[in-house]
Amino acid sequence: MQLSARELAAFLQGTVEGDPNVKVSRPSKIEEGGEGTISFLGNMKYEAYAYTTTASVLLVSNDFQPAKPVNPTLIRVPDVYAAVAQLLEQFGQQAPTTATISEAASIHPDANIGEGVSVAAMAVIEEGAQIGNGSIIMGQVYVGKDVKLGENVKLHPGVRILAGCEVGDNCIIHANTVIGSDGFGFAPQEDGSYKKVTHVGNVVIEQNVEIGACTTIDRATMGSTIIREGVKLDNLVQIGHNVEVGAHTVIAAQAGVAGSTKIGKHCRIGGQVGFVGHVQIADGTQIQAQSGVAGSVDEPNQALFGSPAIGYRDYIRSYAVFKQLPELYKKLRRLEKKLEDQ
Amino acid sequence: MQLSARELAAFLQGTVEGDPNVKVSRPSKIEEGGEGTISFLGNMKYEAYAYTTTASVLLVSNDFQPAKPVNPTLIRVPDVYAAVAQLLEQFGQQAPTTATISEAASIHPDANIGEGVSVAAMAVIEEGAQIGNGSIIMGQVYVGKDVKLGENVKLHPGVRILAGCEVGDNCIIHANTVIGSDGFGFAPQEDGSYKKVTHVGNVVIEQNVEIGACTTIDRATMGSTIIREGVKLDNLVQIGHNVEVGAHTVIAAQAGVAGSTKIGKHCRIGGQVGFVGHVQIADGTQIQAQSGVAGSVDEPNQALFGSPAIGYRDYIRSYAVFKQLPELYKKLRRLEKKLEDQ
Amino acid sequence: MQLSARELAAFLQGTVEGDPNVKVSRPSKIEEGGEGTISFLGNMKYEAYAYTTTASVLLVSNDFQPAKPVNPTLIRVPDVYAAVAQLLEQFGQQAPTTATISEAASIHPDANIGEGVSVAAMAVIEEGAQIGNGSIIMGQVYVGKDVKLGENVKLHPGVRILAGCEVGDNCIIHANTVIGSDGFGFAPQEDGSYKKVTHVGNVVIEQNVEIGACTTIDRATMGSTIIREGVKLDNLVQIGHNVEVGAHTVIAAQAGVAGSTKIGKHCRIGGQVGFVGHVQIADGTQIQAQSGVAGSVDEPNQALFGSPAIGYRDYIRSYAVFKQLPELYKKLRRLEKKLEDQ
């Protein structure tokens, strides 16, 4: 797709300064640039690059006043970041592929495939599975027995949706993620061995959820492990059996939530955070990366840090002293000495 | 499967109070209930739900004395939790599927497939692989060259058992787990680059082991990485080359064990714990979640916490003071001041 | 492959003591040994095993002076470890398999497959993909649209290389790893929900890189996420969008790097380390396992530890006092008391 500066300005509702006929085919970072690309200056920290970039078109703010000559054609807009998001969406749009069911997929005759669904090579769709209209099942995906997928779901290569699990409309699940593995439940026996607890529940993922690559969500012992509407999970996240993650909560990579914990809405969980099982986390809680949450959080909108996690500011203050502990220890010894000498 | 309260009571060796003909088809949590379900009251913390649940049958203890009227038919048993485990196993039983070898699987003619084995679509079984009687190879599984699987092994979709590895009887391995990737071994070269150390060993998994989803176990440099009988590993666990995990040890999600470390029997390892390489961990050791084990543990049955890990109680006591460090620091400054003023 | 002690000594440029005709077929660890194996004594800590090992041949240093009789034939070499590395390479060599394209693979007619390439069963190669000469695509691998693979690349079962990504010559990628999943980028909306930021960039992996199993590398928002020449990533590592990892840097298992962070050359990153986004890490930095790097590291060749990470020695010293905090607290209370009493 090639677009002229004039066409782009019209699309972004901006104004052109320079040659309106120059054409670009993809976005670039301002420090990389390149002919035929459109770049942007969103943060004045990067202003120096505006005077050296080799991009053909540069998106700037309406109030940008160049201190030196700039080479690219400028497009001025009121909000650079909003325009960039629009641009990325535009360039990221793929040509609408015709929905096709690959002959190299294995689809059970009693699966229920909606209209406009694509199923790619080496995918397996089991008996009783339902796939909503417009969904895209990429290569080597597994859709288990009686799974229900909503409309416009996109499953990237190697995703496994195991028997009986449900995925809502417009969900995106990235490659090699596993939905519906058995929970980690074992009954200790008298001889020191463990007996598997059968898991008869499932996983329910509501609509507009996005889940990263190589993430694992365990099915409930009974009932459902639930991922509410609009939740975003990053890569390599672990969600235990019977967990519930509240609407529009965001969990960064490599975080883990142990069984039966219930996380509220609009929480923001950092990378590599761990939660013990059977606790409740209030809405709007923010947890700093690598923290370990060992108890319930009752009051909403708190920020936590540390392992075990305490108030964010408290941790920062204590850690500031921690760094001085050797010095503090020496001071204490000096005081002891002084007092003994008295 | 539909069962009447009478049939269930006979199965669980309990006694019925109420309509013995009411039928249920699945278990439910007491707070969710639902017609046609059987729920249970195992912990009196949940007693209030006994008077409001919409389950059709409620499993209670022999000595439960309702304070208010209860709607569901009751089944009284001596041990509610044991009865629930029995129930879950019963309801979780799948109709015995006929063992079938999918035509959409790729099986080398020199693989050795036992009796009653299922191999599902898109699975790949390489030359010289042996699969014991009654094993289930689900969709898209990879069984490498000369791999040996015991009897009644279940490999969930996307599991990779790489060349030469061995898996004992009754093991269950969950989706997308990798057994036998190369260990992380590289010889530093004079120019600052690294040369790969060839890994000629394998992974040996003994019987009755269960391994979660997206877990990785590296093959030994030479000899074997060994997972002993009855071990349970959760999701996203990393086991390095030449590690040995002792019998009936349990390791929670996202924990990692570096190369050549030997963990004893009956240990309990929390989530996100890390072990350095080349250490020995005594039998019965318990490690708190997120701890980092930096040395050998010689005495059995200890509990550890922290990074680097120290005694559990020691860590808790030190952390209690850590939280007061800013206050402690102020006190120290006050004392210094006081002494100067004298 | 069977080799006599004489042949091995010639290959390793060593000298034989004992029966030069004894034959071995594989290497073994000295404590395991076994007839028909060659073992080695590289570290005198293991000397006792030299007198009890059942290996047929034992590799020892030129200056090894046995204190007791040894059974195996000895091969003396100047550098035992270098000889072992040579041996492993020798024994690990697989018979050169004929390059074959499986009929059970799905290869788009417009993919460009080089000479001597193997593509195994259930692999999917999409339109426009280019695969360099001598590359090995194992079972169930996914090679997306317009992906470029260099020469002699090896992709283990279940690897996913997503659309537009590039992998350089001689790279090895282990099973179930995902290259090119979307970055974790969402624009917060006024109603508290999140809008996906389209990711139009890719991942570029330079030559001689090795990547472990179940690792995830996200594509750039725009431009490229870059893994430079000779980098080694272990299993379950997370690399965020627009990250750059410098040449010959080594990252251990379960570490994670958040978006847009730039790690220098020749760094050594421990297991379960986390990096925040948008920071710069100088060349030669060493990070202790489980540390959390919360800011840029400007000076090269530093060692860091802790969360947030500080100087390695500083952390060790502070942690030594941390362990004594309860005692320190008591001392402080005693001093306060003493002063009050004066």
PDB file of C-alpha atoms in Angstrom, chain A residues 288-292 303-323, chain B residues 290 307 315 319 321-326, chain C residues 290-292 294 305-310 315 319 322:
ATOM      1  CA  GLN A 288       5.047  -3.610  41.093  1.00  0.00           C
ATOM      2  CA  ALA A 289       7.039  -6.141  39.035  1.00  0.00           C
ATOM      3  CA  GLN A 290       8.483  -9.179  40.885  1.00  0.00           C
ATOM      4  CA  SER A 291       6.331  -8.610  43.972  1.00  0.00           C
ATOM      5  CA  GLY A 292       4.842 -11.542  45.865  1.00  0.00           C
ATOM      6  CA  ALA A 303       0.003   0.213  44.978  1.00  0.00           C
ATOM      7  CA  LEU A 304       2.096  -2.664  46.380  1.00  0.00           C
ATOM      8  CA  PHE A 305       5.731  -3.767  46.153  1.00  0.00           C
ATOM      9  CA  GLY A 306       8.027  -6.387  47.689  1.00  0.00           C
ATOM     10  CA  SER A 307       7.930 -10.078  48.544  1.00  0.00           C
ATOM     11  CA  PRO A 308       5.829 -10.396  50.617  1.00  0.00           C
ATOM     12  CA  ALA A 309       4.266  -7.245  49.121  1.00  0.00           C
ATOM     13  CA  ILE A 310       3.647  -4.176  51.278  1.00  0.00           C
ATOM     14  CA  GLY A 311       2.678  -0.593  50.354  1.00  0.00           C
ATOM     15  CA  TYR A 312       4.712   0.652  47.398  1.00  0.00           C
ATOM     16  CA  ARG A 313       6.041   3.741  49.191  1.00  0.00           C
ATOM     17  CA  ASP A 314       6.745   1.786  52.354  1.00  0.00           C
ATOM     18  CA  TYR A 315       8.814  -0.705  50.386  1.00  0.00           C
ATOM     19  CA  ILE A 316      10.755   2.030  48.599  1.00  0.00           C
ATOM     20  CA  ARG A 317      11.494   3.746  51.931  1.00  0.00           C
ATOM     21  CA  SER A 318      12.571   0.535  53.639  1.00  0.00           C
ATOM     22  CA  TYR A 319      14.695  -0.466  50.658  1.00  0.00           C
ATOM     23  CA  ALA A 320      16.434   2.931  50.779  1.00  0.00           C
ATOM     24  CA  VAL A 321      17.547   2.112  54.313  1.00  0.00           C
ATOM     25  CA  PHE A 322      18.339  -1.499  53.338  1.00  0.00           C
ATOM     26  CA  LYS A 323      20.986  -0.158  50.984  1.00  0.00           C
TER      27      LYS A 323
ATOM     28  CA  GLN B 290       9.818 -16.707  44.922  1.00  0.00           C
ATOM     29  CA  SER B 307      16.620 -14.590  47.936  1.00  0.00           C
ATOM     30  CA  TYR B 315      13.383 -14.485  56.936  1.00  0.00           C
ATOM     31  CA  TYR B 319      11.412  -8.912  57.047  1.00  0.00           C
ATOM     32  CA  VAL B 321      12.167  -5.416  60.957  1.00  0.00           C
ATOM     33  CA  PHE B 322      12.796  -4.498  57.288  1.00  0.00           C
ATOM     34  CA  LYS B 323       9.322  -2.973  57.202  1.00  0.00           C
ATOM     35  CA  GLN B 324      10.292  -0.750  60.150  1.00  0.00           C
ATOM     36  CA  LEU B 325      13.680   0.268  58.781  1.00  0.00           C
ATOM     37  CA  PRO B 326      12.823   3.943  58.188  1.00  0.00           C
TER      38      PRO B 326
ATOM     39  CA  GLN C 290      16.168 -13.101  40.301  1.00  0.00           C
ATOM     40  CA  SER C 291      17.332  -9.479  40.264  1.00  0.00           C
ATOM     41  CA  GLY C 292      15.035  -6.715  39.028  1.00  0.00           C
ATOM     42  CA  ALA C 294      14.725  -0.829  37.297  1.00  0.00           C
ATOM     43  CA  PHE C 305      21.967  -7.960  42.430  1.00  0.00           C
ATOM     44  CA  GLY C 306      18.642  -7.363  44.192  1.00  0.00           C
ATOM     45  CA  SER C 307      15.206  -6.036  43.335  1.00  0.00           C
ATOM     46  CA  PRO C 308      15.562  -3.206  42.535  1.00  0.00           C
ATOM     47  CA  ALA C 309      19.102  -4.206  41.568  1.00  0.00           C
ATOM     48  CA  ILE C 310      22.106  -2.469  43.134  1.00  0.00           C
ATOM     49  CA  TYR C 315      23.560  -6.166  47.987  1.00  0.00           C
ATOM     50  CA  TYR C 319      21.713  -8.742  52.953  1.00  0.00           C
ATOM     51  CA  PHE C 322      19.358  -7.990  56.866  1.00  0.00           C
TER      52      PHE C 322
END
